[in-house]
mmCIF file with all atom_site columns, C-alpha atoms and ligand atoms in Angstrom:
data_model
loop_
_atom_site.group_PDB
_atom_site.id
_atom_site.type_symbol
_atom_site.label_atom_id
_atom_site.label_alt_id
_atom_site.label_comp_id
_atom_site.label_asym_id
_atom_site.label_entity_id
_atom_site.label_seq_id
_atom_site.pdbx_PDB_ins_code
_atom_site.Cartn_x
_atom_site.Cartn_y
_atom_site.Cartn_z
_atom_site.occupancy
_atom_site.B_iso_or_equiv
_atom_site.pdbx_formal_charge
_atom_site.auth_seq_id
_atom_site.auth_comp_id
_atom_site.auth_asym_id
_atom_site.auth_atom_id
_atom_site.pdbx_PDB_model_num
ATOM   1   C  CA  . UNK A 1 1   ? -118.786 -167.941 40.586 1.00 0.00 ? 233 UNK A CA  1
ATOM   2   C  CA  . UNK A 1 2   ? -121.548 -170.324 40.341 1.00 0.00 ? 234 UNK A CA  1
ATOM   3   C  CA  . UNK A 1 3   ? -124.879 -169.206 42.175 1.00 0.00 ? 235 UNK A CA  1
ATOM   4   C  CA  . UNK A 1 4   ? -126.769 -170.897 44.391 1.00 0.00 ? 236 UNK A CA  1
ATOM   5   C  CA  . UNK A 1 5   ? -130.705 -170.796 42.160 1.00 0.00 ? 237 UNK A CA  1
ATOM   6   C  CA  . UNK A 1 6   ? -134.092 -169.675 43.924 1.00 0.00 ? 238 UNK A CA  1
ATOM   7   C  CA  . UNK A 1 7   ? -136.951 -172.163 43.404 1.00 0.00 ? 239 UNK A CA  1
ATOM   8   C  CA  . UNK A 1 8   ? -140.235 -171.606 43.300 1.00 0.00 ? 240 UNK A CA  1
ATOM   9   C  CA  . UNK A 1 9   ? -142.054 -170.481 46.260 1.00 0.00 ? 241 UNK A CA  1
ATOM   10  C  CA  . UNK A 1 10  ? -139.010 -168.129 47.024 1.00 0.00 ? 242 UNK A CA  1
ATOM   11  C  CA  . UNK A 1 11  ? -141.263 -164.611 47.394 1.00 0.00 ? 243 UNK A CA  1
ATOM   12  C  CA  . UNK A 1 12  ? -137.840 -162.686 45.459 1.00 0.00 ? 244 UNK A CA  1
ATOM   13  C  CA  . UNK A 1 13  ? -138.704 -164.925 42.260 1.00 0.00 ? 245 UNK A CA  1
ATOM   14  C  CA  . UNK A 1 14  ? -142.360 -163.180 42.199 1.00 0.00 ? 246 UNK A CA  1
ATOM   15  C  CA  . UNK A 1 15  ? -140.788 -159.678 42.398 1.00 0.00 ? 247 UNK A CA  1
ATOM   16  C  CA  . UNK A 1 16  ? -140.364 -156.747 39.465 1.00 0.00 ? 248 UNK A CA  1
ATOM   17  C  CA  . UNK A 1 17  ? -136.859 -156.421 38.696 1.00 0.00 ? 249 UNK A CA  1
ATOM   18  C  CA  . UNK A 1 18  ? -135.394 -152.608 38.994 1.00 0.00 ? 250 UNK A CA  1
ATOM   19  C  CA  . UNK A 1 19  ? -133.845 -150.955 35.486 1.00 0.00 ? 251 UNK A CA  1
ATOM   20  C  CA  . UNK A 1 20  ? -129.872 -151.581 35.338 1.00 0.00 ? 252 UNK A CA  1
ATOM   21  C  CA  . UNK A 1 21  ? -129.230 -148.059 35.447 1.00 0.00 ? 253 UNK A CA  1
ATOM   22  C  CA  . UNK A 1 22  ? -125.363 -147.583 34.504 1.00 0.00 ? 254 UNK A CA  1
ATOM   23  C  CA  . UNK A 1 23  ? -123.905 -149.939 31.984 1.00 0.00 ? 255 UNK A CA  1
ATOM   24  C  CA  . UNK A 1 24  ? -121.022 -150.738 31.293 1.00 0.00 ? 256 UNK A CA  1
ATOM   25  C  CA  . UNK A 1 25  ? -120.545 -151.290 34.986 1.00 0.00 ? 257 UNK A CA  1
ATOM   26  C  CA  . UNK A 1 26  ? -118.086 -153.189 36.813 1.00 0.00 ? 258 UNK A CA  1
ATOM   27  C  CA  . UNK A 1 27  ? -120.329 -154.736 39.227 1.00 0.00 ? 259 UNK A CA  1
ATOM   28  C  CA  . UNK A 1 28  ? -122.845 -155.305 36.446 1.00 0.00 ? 260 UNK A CA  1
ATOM   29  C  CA  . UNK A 1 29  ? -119.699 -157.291 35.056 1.00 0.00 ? 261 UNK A CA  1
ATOM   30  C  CA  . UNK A 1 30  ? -119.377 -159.764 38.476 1.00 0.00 ? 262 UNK A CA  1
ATOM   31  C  CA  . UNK A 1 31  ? -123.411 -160.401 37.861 1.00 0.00 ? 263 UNK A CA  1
ATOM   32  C  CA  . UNK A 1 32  ? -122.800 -161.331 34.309 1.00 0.00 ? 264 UNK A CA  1
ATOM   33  C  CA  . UNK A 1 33  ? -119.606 -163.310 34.983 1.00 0.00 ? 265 UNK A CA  1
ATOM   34  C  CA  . UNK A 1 34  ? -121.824 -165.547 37.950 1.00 0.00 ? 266 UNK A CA  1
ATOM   35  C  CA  . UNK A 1 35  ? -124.978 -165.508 35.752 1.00 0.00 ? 267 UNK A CA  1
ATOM   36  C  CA  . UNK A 1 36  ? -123.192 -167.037 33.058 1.00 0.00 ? 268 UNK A CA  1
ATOM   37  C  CA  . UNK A 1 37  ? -121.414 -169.213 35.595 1.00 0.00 ? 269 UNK A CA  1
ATOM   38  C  CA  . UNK A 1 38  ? -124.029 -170.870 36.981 1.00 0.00 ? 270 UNK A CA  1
ATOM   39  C  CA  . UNK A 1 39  ? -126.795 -170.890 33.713 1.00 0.00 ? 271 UNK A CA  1
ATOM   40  C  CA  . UNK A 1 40  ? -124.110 -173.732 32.498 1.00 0.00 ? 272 UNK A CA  1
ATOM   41  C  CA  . UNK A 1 41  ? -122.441 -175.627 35.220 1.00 0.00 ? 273 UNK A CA  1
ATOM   42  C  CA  . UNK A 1 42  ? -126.889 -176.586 35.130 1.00 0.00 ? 274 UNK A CA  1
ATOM   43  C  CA  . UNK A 1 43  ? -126.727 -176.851 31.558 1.00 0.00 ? 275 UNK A CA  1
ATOM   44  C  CA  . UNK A 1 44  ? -129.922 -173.814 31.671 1.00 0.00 ? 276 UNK A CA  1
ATOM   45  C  CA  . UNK A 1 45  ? -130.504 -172.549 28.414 1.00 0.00 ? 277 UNK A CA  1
ATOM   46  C  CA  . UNK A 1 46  ? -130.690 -168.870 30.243 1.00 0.00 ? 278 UNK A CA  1
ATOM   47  C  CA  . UNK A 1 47  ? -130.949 -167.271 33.729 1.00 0.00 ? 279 UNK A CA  1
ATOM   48  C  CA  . UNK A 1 48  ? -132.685 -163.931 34.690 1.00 0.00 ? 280 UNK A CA  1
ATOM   49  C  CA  . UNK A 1 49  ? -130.761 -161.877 37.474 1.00 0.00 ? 281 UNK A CA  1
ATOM   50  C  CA  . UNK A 1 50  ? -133.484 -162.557 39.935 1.00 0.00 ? 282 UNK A CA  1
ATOM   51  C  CA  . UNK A 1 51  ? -133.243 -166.407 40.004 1.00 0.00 ? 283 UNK A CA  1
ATOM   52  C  CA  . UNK A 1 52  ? -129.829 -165.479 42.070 1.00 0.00 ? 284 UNK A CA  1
ATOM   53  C  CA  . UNK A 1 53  ? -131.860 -163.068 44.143 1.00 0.00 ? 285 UNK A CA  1
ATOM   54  C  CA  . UNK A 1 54  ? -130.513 -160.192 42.423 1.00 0.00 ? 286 UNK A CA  1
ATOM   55  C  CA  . UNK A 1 55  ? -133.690 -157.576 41.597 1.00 0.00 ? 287 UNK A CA  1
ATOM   56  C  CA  . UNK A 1 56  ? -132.261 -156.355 38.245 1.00 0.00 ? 288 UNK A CA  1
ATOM   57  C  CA  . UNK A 1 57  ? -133.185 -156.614 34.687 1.00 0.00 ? 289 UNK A CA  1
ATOM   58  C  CA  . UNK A 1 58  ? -130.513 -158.525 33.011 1.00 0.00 ? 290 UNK A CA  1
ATOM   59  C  CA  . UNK A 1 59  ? -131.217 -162.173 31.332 1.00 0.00 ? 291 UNK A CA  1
ATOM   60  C  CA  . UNK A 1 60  ? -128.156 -164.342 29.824 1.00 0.00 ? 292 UNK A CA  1
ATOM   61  C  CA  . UNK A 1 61  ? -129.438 -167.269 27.282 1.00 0.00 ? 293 UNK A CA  1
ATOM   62  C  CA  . UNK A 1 62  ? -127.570 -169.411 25.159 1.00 0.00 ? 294 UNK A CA  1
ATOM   63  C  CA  . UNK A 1 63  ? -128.782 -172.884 23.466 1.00 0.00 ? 295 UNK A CA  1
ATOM   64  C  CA  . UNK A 1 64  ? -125.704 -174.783 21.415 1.00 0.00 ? 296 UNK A CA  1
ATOM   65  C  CA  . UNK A 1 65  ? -125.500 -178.420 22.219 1.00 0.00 ? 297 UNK A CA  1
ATOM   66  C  CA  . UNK A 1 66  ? -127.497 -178.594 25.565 1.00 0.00 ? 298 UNK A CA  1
ATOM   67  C  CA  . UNK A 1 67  ? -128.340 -182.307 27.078 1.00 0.00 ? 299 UNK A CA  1
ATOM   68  C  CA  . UNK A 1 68  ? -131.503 -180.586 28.506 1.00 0.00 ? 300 UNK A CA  1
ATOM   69  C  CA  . UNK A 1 69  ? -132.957 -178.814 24.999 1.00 0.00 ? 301 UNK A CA  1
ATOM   70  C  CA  . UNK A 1 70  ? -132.003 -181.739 22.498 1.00 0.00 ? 302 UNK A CA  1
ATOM   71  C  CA  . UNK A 1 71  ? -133.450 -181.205 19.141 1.00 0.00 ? 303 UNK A CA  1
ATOM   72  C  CA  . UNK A 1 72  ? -133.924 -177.292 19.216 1.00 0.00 ? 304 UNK A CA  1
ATOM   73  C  CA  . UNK A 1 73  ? -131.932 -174.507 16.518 1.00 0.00 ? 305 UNK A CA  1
ATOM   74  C  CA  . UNK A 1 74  ? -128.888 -173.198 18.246 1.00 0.00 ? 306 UNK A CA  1
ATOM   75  C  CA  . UNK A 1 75  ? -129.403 -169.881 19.938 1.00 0.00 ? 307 UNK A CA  1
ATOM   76  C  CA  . UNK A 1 76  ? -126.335 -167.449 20.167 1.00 0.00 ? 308 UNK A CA  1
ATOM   77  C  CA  . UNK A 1 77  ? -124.645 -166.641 23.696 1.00 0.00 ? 309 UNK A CA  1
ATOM   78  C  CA  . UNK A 1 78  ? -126.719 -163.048 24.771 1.00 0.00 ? 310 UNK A CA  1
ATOM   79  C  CA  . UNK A 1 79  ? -126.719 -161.188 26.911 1.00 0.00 ? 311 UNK A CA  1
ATOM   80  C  CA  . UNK A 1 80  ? -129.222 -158.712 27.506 1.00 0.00 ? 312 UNK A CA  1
ATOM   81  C  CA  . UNK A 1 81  ? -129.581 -155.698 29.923 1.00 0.00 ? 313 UNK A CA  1
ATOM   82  C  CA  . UNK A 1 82  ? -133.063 -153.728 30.427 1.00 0.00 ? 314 UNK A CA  1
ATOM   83  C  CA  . UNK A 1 83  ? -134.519 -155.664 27.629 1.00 0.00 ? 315 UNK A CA  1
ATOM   84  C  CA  . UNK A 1 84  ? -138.063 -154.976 25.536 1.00 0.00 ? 316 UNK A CA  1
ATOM   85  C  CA  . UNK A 1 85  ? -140.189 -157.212 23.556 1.00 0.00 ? 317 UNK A CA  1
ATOM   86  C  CA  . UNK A 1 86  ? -142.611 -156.472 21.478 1.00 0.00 ? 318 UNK A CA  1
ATOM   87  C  CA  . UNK A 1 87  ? -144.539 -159.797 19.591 1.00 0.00 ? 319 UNK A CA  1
ATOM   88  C  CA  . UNK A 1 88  ? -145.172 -159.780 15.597 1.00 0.00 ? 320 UNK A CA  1
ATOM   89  C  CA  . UNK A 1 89  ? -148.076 -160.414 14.790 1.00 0.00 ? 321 UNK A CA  1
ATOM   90  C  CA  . UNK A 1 90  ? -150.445 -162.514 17.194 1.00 0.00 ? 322 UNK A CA  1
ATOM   91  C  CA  . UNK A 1 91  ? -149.196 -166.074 16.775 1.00 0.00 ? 323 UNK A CA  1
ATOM   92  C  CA  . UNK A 1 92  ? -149.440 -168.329 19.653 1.00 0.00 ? 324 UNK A CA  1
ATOM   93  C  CA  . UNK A 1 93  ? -146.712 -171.625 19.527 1.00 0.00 ? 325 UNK A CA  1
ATOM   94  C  CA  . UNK A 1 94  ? -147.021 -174.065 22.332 1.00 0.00 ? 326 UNK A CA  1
ATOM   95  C  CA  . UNK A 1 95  ? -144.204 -175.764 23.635 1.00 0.00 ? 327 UNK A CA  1
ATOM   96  C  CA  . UNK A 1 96  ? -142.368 -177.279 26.443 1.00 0.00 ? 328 UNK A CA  1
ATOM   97  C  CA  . UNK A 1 97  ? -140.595 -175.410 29.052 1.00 0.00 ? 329 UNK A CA  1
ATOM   98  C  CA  . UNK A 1 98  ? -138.308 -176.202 31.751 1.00 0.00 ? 330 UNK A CA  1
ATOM   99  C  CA  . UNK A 1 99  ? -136.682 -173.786 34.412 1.00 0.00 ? 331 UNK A CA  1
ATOM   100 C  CA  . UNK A 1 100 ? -133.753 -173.826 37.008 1.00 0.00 ? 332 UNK A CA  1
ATOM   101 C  CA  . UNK A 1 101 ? -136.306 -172.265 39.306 1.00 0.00 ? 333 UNK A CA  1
ATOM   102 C  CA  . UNK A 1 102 ? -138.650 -175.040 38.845 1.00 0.00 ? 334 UNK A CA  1
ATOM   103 C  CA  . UNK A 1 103 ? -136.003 -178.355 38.892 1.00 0.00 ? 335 UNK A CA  1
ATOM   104 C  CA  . UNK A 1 104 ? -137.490 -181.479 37.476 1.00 0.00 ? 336 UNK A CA  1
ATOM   105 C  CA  . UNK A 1 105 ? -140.673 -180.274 35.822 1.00 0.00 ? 337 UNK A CA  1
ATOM   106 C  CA  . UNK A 1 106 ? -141.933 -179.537 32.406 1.00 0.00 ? 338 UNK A CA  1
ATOM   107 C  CA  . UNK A 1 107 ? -144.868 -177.505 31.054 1.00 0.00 ? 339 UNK A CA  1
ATOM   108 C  CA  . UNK A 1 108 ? -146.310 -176.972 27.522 1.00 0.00 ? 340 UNK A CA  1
ATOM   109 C  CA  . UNK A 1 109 ? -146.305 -173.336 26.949 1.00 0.00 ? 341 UNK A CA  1
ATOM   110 C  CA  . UNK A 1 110 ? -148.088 -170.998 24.837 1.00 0.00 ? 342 UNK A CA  1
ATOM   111 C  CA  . UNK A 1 111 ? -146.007 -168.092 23.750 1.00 0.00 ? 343 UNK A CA  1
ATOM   112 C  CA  . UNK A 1 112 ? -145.587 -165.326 20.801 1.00 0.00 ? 344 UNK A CA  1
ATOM   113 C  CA  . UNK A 1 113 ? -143.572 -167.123 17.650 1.00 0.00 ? 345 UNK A CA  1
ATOM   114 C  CA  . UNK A 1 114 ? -142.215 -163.740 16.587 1.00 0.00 ? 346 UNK A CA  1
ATOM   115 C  CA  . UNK A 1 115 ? -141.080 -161.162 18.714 1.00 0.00 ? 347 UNK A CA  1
ATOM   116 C  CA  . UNK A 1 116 ? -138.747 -158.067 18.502 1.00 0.00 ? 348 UNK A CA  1
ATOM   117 C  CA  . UNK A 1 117 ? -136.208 -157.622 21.256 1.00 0.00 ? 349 UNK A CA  1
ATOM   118 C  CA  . UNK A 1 118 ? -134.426 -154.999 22.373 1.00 0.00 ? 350 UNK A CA  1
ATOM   119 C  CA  . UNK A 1 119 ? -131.743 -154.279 25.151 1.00 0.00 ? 351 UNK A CA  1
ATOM   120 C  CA  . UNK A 1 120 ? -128.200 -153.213 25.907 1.00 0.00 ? 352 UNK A CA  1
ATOM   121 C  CA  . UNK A 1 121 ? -125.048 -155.487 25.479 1.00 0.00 ? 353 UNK A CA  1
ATOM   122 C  CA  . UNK A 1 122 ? -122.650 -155.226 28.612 1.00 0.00 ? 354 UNK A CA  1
ATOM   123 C  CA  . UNK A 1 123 ? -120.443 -153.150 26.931 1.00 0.00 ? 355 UNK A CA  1
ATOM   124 C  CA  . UNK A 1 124 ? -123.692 -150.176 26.788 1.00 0.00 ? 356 UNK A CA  1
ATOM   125 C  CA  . UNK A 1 125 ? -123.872 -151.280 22.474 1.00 0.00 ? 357 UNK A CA  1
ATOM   126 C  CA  . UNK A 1 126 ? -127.880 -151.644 21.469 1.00 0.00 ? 358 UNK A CA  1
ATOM   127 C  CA  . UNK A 1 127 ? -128.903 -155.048 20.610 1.00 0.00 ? 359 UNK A CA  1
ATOM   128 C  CA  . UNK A 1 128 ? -132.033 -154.862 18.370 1.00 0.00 ? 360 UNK A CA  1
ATOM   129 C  CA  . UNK A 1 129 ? -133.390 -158.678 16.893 1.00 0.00 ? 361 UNK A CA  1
ATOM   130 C  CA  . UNK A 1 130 ? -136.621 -160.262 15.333 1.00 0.00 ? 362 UNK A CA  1
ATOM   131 C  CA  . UNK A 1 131 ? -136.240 -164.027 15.875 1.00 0.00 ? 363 UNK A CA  1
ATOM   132 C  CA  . UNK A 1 132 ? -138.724 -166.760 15.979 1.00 0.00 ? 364 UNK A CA  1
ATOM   133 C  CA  . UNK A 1 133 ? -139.614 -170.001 17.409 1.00 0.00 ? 365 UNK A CA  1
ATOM   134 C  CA  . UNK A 1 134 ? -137.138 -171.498 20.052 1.00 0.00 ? 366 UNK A CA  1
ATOM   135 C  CA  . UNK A 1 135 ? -134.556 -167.975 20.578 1.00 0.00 ? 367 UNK A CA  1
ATOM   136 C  CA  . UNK A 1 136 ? -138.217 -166.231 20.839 1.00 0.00 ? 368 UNK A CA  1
ATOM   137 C  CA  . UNK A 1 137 ? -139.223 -168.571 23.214 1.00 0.00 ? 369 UNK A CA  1
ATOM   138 C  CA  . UNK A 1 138 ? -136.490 -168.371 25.522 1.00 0.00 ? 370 UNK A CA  1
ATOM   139 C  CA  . UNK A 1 139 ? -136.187 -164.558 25.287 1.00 0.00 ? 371 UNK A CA  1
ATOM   140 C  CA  . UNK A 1 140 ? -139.914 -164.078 26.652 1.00 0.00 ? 372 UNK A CA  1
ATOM   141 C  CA  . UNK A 1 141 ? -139.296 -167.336 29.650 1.00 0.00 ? 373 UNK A CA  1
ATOM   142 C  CA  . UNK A 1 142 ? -136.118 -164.677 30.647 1.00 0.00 ? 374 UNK A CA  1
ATOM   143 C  CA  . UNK A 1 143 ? -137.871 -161.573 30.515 1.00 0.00 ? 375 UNK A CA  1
ATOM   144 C  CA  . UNK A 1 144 ? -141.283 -162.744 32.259 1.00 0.00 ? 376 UNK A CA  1
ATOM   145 C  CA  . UNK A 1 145 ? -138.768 -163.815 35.369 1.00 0.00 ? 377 UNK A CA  1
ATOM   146 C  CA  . UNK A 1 146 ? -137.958 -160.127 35.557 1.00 0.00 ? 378 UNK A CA  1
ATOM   147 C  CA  . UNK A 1 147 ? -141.700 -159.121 36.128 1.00 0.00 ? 379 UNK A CA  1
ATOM   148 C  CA  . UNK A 1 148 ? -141.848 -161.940 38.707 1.00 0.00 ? 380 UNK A CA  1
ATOM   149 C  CA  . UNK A 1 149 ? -143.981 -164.826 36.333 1.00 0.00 ? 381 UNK A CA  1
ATOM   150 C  CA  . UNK A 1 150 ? -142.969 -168.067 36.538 1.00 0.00 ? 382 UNK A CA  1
ATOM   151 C  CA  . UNK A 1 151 ? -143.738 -170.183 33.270 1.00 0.00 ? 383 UNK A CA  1
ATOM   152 C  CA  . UNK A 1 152 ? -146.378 -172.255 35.022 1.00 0.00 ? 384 UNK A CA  1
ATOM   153 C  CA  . UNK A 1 153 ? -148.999 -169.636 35.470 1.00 0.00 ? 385 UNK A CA  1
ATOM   154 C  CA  . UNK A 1 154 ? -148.233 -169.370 31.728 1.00 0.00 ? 386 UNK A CA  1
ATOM   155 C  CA  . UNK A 1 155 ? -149.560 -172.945 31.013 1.00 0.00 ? 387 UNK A CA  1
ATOM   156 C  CA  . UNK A 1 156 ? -152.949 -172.821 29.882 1.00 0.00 ? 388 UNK A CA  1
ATOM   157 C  CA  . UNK A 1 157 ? -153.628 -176.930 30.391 1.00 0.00 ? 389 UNK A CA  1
ATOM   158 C  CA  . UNK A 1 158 ? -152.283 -177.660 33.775 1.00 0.00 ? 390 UNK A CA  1
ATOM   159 C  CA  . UNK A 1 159 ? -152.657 -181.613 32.570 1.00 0.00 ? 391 UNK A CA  1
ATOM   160 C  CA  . UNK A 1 160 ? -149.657 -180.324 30.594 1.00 0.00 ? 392 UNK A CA  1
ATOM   161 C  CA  . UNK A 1 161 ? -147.427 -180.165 33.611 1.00 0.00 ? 393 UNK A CA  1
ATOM   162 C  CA  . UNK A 1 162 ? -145.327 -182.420 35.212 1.00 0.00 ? 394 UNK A CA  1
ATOM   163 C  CA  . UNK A 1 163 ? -142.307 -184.352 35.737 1.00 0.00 ? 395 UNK A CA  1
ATOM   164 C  CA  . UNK A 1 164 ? -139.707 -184.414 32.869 1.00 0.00 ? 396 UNK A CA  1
ATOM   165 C  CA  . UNK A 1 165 ? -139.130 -187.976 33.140 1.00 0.00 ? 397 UNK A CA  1
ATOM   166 C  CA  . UNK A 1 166 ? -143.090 -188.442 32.863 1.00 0.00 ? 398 UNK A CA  1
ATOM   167 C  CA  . UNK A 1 167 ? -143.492 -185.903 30.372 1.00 0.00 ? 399 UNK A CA  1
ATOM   168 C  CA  . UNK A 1 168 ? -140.608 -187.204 28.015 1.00 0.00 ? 400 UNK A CA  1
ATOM   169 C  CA  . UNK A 1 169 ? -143.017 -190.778 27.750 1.00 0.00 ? 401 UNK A CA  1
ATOM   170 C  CA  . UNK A 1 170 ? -145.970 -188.175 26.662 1.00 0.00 ? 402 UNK A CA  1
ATOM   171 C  CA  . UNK A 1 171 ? -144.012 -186.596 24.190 1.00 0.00 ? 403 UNK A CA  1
ATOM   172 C  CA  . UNK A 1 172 ? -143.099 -189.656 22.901 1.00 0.00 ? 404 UNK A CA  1
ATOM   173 C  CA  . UNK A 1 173 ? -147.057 -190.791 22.483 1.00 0.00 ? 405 UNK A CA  1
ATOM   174 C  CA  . UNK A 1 174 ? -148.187 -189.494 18.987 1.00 0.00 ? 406 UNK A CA  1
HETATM 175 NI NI1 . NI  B 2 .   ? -136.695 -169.850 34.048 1.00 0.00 ? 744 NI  B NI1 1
#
């Protein structure tokens, strides 16, 4: 069932999510089924439980052919229950972000390049990665929504923030 999406200013988005503490689970199942739901019927490239007001740590991403992340490697369908990352090394990428929370606006974001994730897959299995670039990118936008941040406090130039339809004529300015 697709979910209705919290913006920003919603006090739940700014919340620290609780540990899923059984898994598998059947109502962990439901979340999953609307999470997924709703991340593409907006064409998202993930969702974090809490941006459908539910306080729990469990993030869905997927990137294949997506209108709204043109031009970015394919990242597989995961999902990802009490997940951990820990960065490699102390690379900072910037890039631009978008979020279902935050409709219609785009912000260049510094973030880790390589990270190590870890988490459970619905069915309780361990999911253990290293990844890079874009996949590392969206895993840390998903996990800071479960400890209530919002990728515009992570923007270090605020004149790096704006519309998409603006921003897409900056981008476009060597
Ligand atoms: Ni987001």
């Amino acid at each position: 069932m697709i979910r209705p999406v919290l913006r920003m200013g919603d006090p739940r988005l700014l919340r620290v999510a609780e540990p899923v503490a059984r898994v598998p689970d059947a109502e962990l199942g439901e979340l999953i089924t609307d999470m997924l739901d709703t991340m593409r019927a907006l064409d998202g490239a993930g969702l974090a439980a809490p941006q459908i007001g539910v306080g729990l740590r469990v993030v869905v991403f997927e990137v294949g052919h997506n209108p709204r992340y043109l031009q970015v490697e394919p990242v597989p369908l995961t999902i990802l229950v009490n997940p951990e990352i820990t960065p490699i090394g102390d690379d900072l990428v910037e890039d631009w972000e978008g979020c279902l929370s935050v409709p219609g606006l785009r912000g260049l974001v510094p973030r880790h390049d390589r990270i190590h994730y870890t988490g459970l897959a619905p069915d309780g299995s361990r999911i253990e990665r290293s990844v890079a670039g874009f996949h590392a990118r969206v895993v840390q936008h998903e996990c800071d929504h479960l400890d209530g941040v919002l990728y515009p406090r992570r923007i270090s130039d605020l004149t790096r923030f704006g519309f998409e339809a603006e921003i897409a004529r900056l981008r476009q300015t060597p």
